[in-house]
CSV table of C-alpha atoms in Angstrom, one decimal:
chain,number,residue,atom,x,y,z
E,1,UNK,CA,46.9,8.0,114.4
E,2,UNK,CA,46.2,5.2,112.0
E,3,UNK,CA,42.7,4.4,111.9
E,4,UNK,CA,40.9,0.9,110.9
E,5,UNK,CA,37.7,-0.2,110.3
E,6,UNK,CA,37.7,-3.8,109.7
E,7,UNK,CA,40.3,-4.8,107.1
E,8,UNK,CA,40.6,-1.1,105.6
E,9,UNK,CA,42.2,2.1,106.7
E,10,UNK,CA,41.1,5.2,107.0
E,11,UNK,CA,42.2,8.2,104.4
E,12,UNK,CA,41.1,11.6,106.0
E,13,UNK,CA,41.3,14.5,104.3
E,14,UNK,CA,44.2,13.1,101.9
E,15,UNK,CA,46.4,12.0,105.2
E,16,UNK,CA,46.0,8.2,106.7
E,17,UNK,CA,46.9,10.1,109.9
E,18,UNK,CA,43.6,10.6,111.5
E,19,UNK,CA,44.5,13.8,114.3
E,20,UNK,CA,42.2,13.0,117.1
E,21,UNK,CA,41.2,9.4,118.9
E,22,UNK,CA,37.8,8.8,118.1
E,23,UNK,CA,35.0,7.7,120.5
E,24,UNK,CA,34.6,5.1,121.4
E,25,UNK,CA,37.4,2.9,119.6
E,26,UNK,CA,37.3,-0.8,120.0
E,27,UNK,CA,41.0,-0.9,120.6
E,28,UNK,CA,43.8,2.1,120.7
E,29,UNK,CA,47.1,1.3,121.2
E,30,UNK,CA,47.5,4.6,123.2
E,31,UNK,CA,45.7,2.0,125.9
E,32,UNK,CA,49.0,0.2,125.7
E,33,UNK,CA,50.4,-0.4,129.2
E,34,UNK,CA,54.6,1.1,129.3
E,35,UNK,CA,55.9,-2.3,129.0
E,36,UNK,CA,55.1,-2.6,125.2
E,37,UNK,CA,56.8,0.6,124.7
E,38,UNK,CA,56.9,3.0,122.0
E,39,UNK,CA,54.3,1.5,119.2
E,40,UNK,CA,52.5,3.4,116.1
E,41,UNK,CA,50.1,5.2,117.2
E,42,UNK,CA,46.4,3.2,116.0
E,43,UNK,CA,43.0,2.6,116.5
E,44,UNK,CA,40.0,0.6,115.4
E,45,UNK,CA,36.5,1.2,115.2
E,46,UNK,CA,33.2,-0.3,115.0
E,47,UNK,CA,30.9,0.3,111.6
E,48,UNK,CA,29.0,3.4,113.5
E,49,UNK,CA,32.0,5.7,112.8
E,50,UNK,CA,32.2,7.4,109.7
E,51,UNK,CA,33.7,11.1,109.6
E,52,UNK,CA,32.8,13.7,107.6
E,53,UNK,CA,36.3,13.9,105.0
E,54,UNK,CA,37.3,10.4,105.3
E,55,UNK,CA,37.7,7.1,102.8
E,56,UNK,CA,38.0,3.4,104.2
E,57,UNK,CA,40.6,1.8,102.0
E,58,UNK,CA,40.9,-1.9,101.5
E,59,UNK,CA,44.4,-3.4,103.1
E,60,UNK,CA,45.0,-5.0,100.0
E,61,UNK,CA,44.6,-2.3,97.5
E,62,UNK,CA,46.7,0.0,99.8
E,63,UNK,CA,50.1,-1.6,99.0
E,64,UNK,CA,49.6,-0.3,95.4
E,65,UNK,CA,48.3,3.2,96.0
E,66,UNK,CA,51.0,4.4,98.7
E,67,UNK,CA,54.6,4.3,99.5
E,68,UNK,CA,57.1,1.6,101.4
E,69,UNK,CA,56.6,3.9,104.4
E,70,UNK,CA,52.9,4.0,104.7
E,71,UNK,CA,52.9,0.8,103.7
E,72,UNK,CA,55.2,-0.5,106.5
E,73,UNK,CA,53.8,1.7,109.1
E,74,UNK,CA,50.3,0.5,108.8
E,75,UNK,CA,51.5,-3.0,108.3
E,76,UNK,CA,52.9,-2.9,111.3
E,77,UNK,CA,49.9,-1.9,113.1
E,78,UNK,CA,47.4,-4.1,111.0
E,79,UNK,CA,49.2,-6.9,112.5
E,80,UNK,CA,49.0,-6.2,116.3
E,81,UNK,CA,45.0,-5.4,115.6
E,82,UNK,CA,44.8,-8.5,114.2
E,83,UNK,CA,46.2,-10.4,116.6
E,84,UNK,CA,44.6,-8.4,119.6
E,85,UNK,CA,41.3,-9.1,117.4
E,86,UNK,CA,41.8,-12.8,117.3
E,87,UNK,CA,43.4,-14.0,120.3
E,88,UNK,CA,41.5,-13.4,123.0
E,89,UNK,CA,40.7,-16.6,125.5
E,90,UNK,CA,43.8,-18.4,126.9
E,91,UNK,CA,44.8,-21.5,124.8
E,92,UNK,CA,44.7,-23.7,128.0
E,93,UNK,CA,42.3,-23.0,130.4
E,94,UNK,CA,40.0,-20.4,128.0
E,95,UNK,CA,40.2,-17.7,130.6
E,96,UNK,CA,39.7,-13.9,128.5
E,97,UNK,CA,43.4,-12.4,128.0
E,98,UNK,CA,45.0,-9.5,129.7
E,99,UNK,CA,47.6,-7.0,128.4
E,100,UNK,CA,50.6,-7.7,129.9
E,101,UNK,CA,52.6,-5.5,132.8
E,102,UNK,CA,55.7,-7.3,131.7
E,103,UNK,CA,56.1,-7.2,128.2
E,104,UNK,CA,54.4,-7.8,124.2
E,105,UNK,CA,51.9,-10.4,125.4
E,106,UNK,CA,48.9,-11.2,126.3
E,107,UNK,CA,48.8,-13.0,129.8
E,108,UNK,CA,46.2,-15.4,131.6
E,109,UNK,CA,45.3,-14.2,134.9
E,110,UNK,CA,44.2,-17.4,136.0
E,111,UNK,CA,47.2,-20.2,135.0
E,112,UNK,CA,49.7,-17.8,133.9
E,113,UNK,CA,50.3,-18.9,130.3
E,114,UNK,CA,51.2,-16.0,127.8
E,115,UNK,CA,50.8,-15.4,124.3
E,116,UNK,CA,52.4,-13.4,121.3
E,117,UNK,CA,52.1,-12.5,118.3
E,118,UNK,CA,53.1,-15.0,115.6
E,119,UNK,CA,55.2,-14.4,112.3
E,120,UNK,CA,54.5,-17.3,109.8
E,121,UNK,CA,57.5,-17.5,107.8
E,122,UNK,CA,57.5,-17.5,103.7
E,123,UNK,CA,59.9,-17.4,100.8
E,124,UNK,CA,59.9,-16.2,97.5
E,125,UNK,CA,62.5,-16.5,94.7
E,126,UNK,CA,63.7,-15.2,91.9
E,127,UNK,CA,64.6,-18.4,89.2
E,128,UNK,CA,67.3,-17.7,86.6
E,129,UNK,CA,67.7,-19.6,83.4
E,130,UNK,CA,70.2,-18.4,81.0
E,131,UNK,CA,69.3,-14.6,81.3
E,132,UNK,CA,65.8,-15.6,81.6
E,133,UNK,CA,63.4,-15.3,84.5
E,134,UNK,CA,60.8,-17.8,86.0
E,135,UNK,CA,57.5,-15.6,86.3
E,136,UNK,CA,54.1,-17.5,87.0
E,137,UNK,CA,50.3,-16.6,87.3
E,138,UNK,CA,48.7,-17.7,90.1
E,139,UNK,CA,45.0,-18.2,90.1
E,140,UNK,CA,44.4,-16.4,92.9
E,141,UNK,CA,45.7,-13.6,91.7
E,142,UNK,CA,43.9,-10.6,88.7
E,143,UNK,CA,44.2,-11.7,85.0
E,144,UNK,CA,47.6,-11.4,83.3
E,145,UNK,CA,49.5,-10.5,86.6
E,146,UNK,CA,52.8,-13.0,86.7
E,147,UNK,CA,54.9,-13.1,89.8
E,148,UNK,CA,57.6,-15.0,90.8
E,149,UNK,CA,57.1,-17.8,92.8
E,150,UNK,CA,56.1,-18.4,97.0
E,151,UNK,CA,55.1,-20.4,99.7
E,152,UNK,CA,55.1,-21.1,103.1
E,153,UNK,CA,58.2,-22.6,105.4
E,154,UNK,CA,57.3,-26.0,106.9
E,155,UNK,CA,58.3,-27.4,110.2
E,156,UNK,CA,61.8,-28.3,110.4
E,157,UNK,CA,62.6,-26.9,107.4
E,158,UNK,CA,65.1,-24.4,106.6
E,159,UNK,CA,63.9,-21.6,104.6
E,160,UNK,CA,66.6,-22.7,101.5
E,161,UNK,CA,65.0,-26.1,102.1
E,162,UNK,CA,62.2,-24.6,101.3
E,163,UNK,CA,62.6,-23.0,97.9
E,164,UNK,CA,64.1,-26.3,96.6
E,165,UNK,CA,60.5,-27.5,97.4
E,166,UNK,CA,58.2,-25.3,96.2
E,167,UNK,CA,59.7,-24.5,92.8
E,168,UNK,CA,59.7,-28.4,92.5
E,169,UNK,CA,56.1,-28.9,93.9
E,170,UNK,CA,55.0,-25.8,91.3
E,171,UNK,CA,56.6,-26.0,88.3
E,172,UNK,CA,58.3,-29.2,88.6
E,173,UNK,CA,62.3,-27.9,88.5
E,174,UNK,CA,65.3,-28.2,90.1
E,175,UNK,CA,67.3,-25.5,91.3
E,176,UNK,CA,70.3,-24.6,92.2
E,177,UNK,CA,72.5,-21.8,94.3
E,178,UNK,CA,70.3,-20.4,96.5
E,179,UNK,CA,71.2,-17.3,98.1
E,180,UNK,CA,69.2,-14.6,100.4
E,181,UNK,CA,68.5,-11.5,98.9
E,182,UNK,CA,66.4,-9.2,101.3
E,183,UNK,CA,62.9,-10.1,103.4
E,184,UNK,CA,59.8,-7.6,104.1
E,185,UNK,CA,56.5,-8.0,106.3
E,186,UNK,CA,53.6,-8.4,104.7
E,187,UNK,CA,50.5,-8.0,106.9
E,188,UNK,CA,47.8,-10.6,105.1
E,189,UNK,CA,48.0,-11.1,108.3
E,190,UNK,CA,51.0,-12.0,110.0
E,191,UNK,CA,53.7,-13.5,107.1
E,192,UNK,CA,57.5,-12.4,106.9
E,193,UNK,CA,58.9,-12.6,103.2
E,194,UNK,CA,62.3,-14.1,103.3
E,195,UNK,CA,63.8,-13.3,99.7
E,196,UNK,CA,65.9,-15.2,97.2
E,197,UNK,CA,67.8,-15.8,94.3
E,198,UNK,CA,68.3,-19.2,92.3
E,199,UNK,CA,69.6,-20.8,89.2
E,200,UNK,CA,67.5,-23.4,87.3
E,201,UNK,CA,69.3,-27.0,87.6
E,202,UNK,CA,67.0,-29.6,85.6
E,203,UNK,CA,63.6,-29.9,84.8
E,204,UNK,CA,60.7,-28.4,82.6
E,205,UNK,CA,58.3,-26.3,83.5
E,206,UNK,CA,54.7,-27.8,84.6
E,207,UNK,CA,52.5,-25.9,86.1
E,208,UNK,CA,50.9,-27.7,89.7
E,209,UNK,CA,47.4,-26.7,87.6
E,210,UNK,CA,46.2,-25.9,91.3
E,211,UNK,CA,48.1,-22.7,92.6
E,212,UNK,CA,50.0,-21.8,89.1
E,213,UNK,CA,47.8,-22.1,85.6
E,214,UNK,CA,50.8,-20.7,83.7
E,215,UNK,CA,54.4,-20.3,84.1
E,216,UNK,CA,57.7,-19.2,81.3
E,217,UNK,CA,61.0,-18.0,81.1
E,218,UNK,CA,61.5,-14.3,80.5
E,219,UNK,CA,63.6,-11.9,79.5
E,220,UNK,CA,64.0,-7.4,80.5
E,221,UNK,CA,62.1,-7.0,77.4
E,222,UNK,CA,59.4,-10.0,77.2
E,223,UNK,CA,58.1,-8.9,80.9
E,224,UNK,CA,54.6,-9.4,81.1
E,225,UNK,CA,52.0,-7.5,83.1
E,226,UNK,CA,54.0,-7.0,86.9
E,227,UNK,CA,53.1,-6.7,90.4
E,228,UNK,CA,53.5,-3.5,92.5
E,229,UNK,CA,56.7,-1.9,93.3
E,230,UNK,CA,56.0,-1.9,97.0
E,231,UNK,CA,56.3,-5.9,97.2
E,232,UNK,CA,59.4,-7.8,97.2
E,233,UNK,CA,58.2,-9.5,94.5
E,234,UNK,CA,58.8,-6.6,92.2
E,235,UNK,CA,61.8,-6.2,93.7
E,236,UNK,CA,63.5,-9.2,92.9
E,237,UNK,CA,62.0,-8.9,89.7
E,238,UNK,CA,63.2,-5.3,89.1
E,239,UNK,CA,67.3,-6.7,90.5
E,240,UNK,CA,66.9,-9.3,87.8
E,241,UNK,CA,66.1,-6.7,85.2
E,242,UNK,CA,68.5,-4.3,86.0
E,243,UNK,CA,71.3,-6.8,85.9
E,244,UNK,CA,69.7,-8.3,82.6
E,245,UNK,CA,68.9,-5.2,80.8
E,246,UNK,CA,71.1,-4.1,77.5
E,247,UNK,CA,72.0,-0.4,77.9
C-alpha cells in the first residue's frame, strides 16, 4: 500500500508500495466500510514511524521523479487523505463525521447532513500566435521555469469563459478559438486540470507583475527551461511542438 507521512510518500526499498499495514496508522483505507468500494490501497502515519529501508518523498517533487502511473495512483489517494484529514466536524451542527454505510461521504450522526470530497476546477491553455507559443514564468514557481498559463474557474463561469479571462487578467490579450484538449488531476490538493488550446486575437503582452514577472512568444527551437513531462502543462506544450517542429 501507499504510505504517507504528512505531505510526502513513502519509497521503501525502491517500491512506493509499502507490503505490510503499519501500526498504528492514523488512517487506512483498508478501514473503508464496502460502500466506498474498491479504492487504492493507502495509509498514513504519524512522525514516530520510520522503517528501516524507506525515504519520505515530498508530493511536489514526486511528479518529476516518477511516472503518470505512480503519479496518478498516489494522487488519487493523496486526495481522499486530505480530505479525511481536513473535514472532520459537520458544517452545520459541528458534530465529529462518520464514514458513511451508504456511499463516498462522510455523514453526521446527529442532523444527517453529508459531505464529499470537492474538486476545484482549473484551466490551462496553450496560446498560439503565428507559430509561436505564449510561455510565462510565474513567481511562484523555480528560476527560469516558463509554463503556459492557469487559473481557477469562477462561479457561473464556464470553463471557456474562463480562459478568455485569465489570459486577459495576465497578460492583457485577447483570444480567440478555444477548444478542449485533455484534463488531468492534480492533487495540490484537490484541483482538476481542464486543458486547452487558443489563438491570440488582439493585444500585447503585459505581464499582471503579481502572478507572471515575464511572459513571450516562442517557437520549437527558442523553448526555454520546461516543466515536467508528467503535467499537462508539458503536454500541451509538447502538442504545440510537435505540430510546430521542421522535420
Amino acid at each position: 500500500m501507499l504510505c504517507f507521512k504528512g505531505d510526502k510518500l513513502l519509497l521503501f526499498e525502491g517500491s512506493f508500495e509499502f507490503p505490510v499495514r503499519p501500526e498504528p496508522v492514523l488512517r487506512c483505507s483498508l478501514d473503508f466500510p464496502p460502500s466506498w468500494g474498491e479504492t487504492i490501497p493507502w495509509c498514513e502515519v504519524d512522525e514516530s514511524f520510520e522503517p528501516s529501508g524507506g525515504e519520505w518523498l515530498d508530493l511536489r517533487s514526486l511528479w518529476a521523479l516518477c511516472g503518470d502511473e505512480v503519479f496518478a495512483r498516489a494522487g488519487a489517494a493523496y486526495q481522499y487523505m486530505y480530505w479525511l484529514r481536513h473535514t472532520r466536524f459537520c458544517a452545520r451542527c459541528t458534530t465529529p463525521l462518520q464514514l458513511s454505510r451508504l456511499d463516498r461521504g462522510l455523514c453526521c450522526p446527529a442532523c444527517g447532513w453529508t459531505s464529499y470530497s470537492t474538486l476545484v476546477p482549473a484551466i490551462i491553455v496553450a496560446v498560439e500566435r503565428d507559430g509561436h507559443l505564449l510561455l510565462a514564468h510565474n513567481v511562484r514557481m523555480r528560476p527560469r521555469i516558463f509554463s503556459i498559463l492557469a487559473g481557477f474557474v469562477e462561479p457561473g463561469e464556464t470553463p471557456e469563459q474562463t480562459v478568455a479571462r485569465e489570459v486577459m487578467e495576465e497578460v492583457g490579450i485577447e483570444v480567440q478559438d478555444i477548444r478542449y484538449f485533455g484534463s488531468q488531476s492534480w492533487p495540490f490538493p484537490s484541483t482538476l486540470m481542464l486543458g486547452f488550446t487558443a489563438r491570440w486575437r488582439a493585444g500585447e503582452l503585459r505581464p499582471d507583475g503579481v502572478e507572471l514577472d515575464e511572459a513571450g512568444w516562442f517557437t520549437p527551437e527558442t523553448m526555454p527551461q520546461l516543466p515536467s513531462p508528467v503535467s499537462i502543462s508539458r503536454r500541451l506544450i509538447d502538442h504545440f511542438i510537435l505540430r510546430h517542429s521542421h522535420s
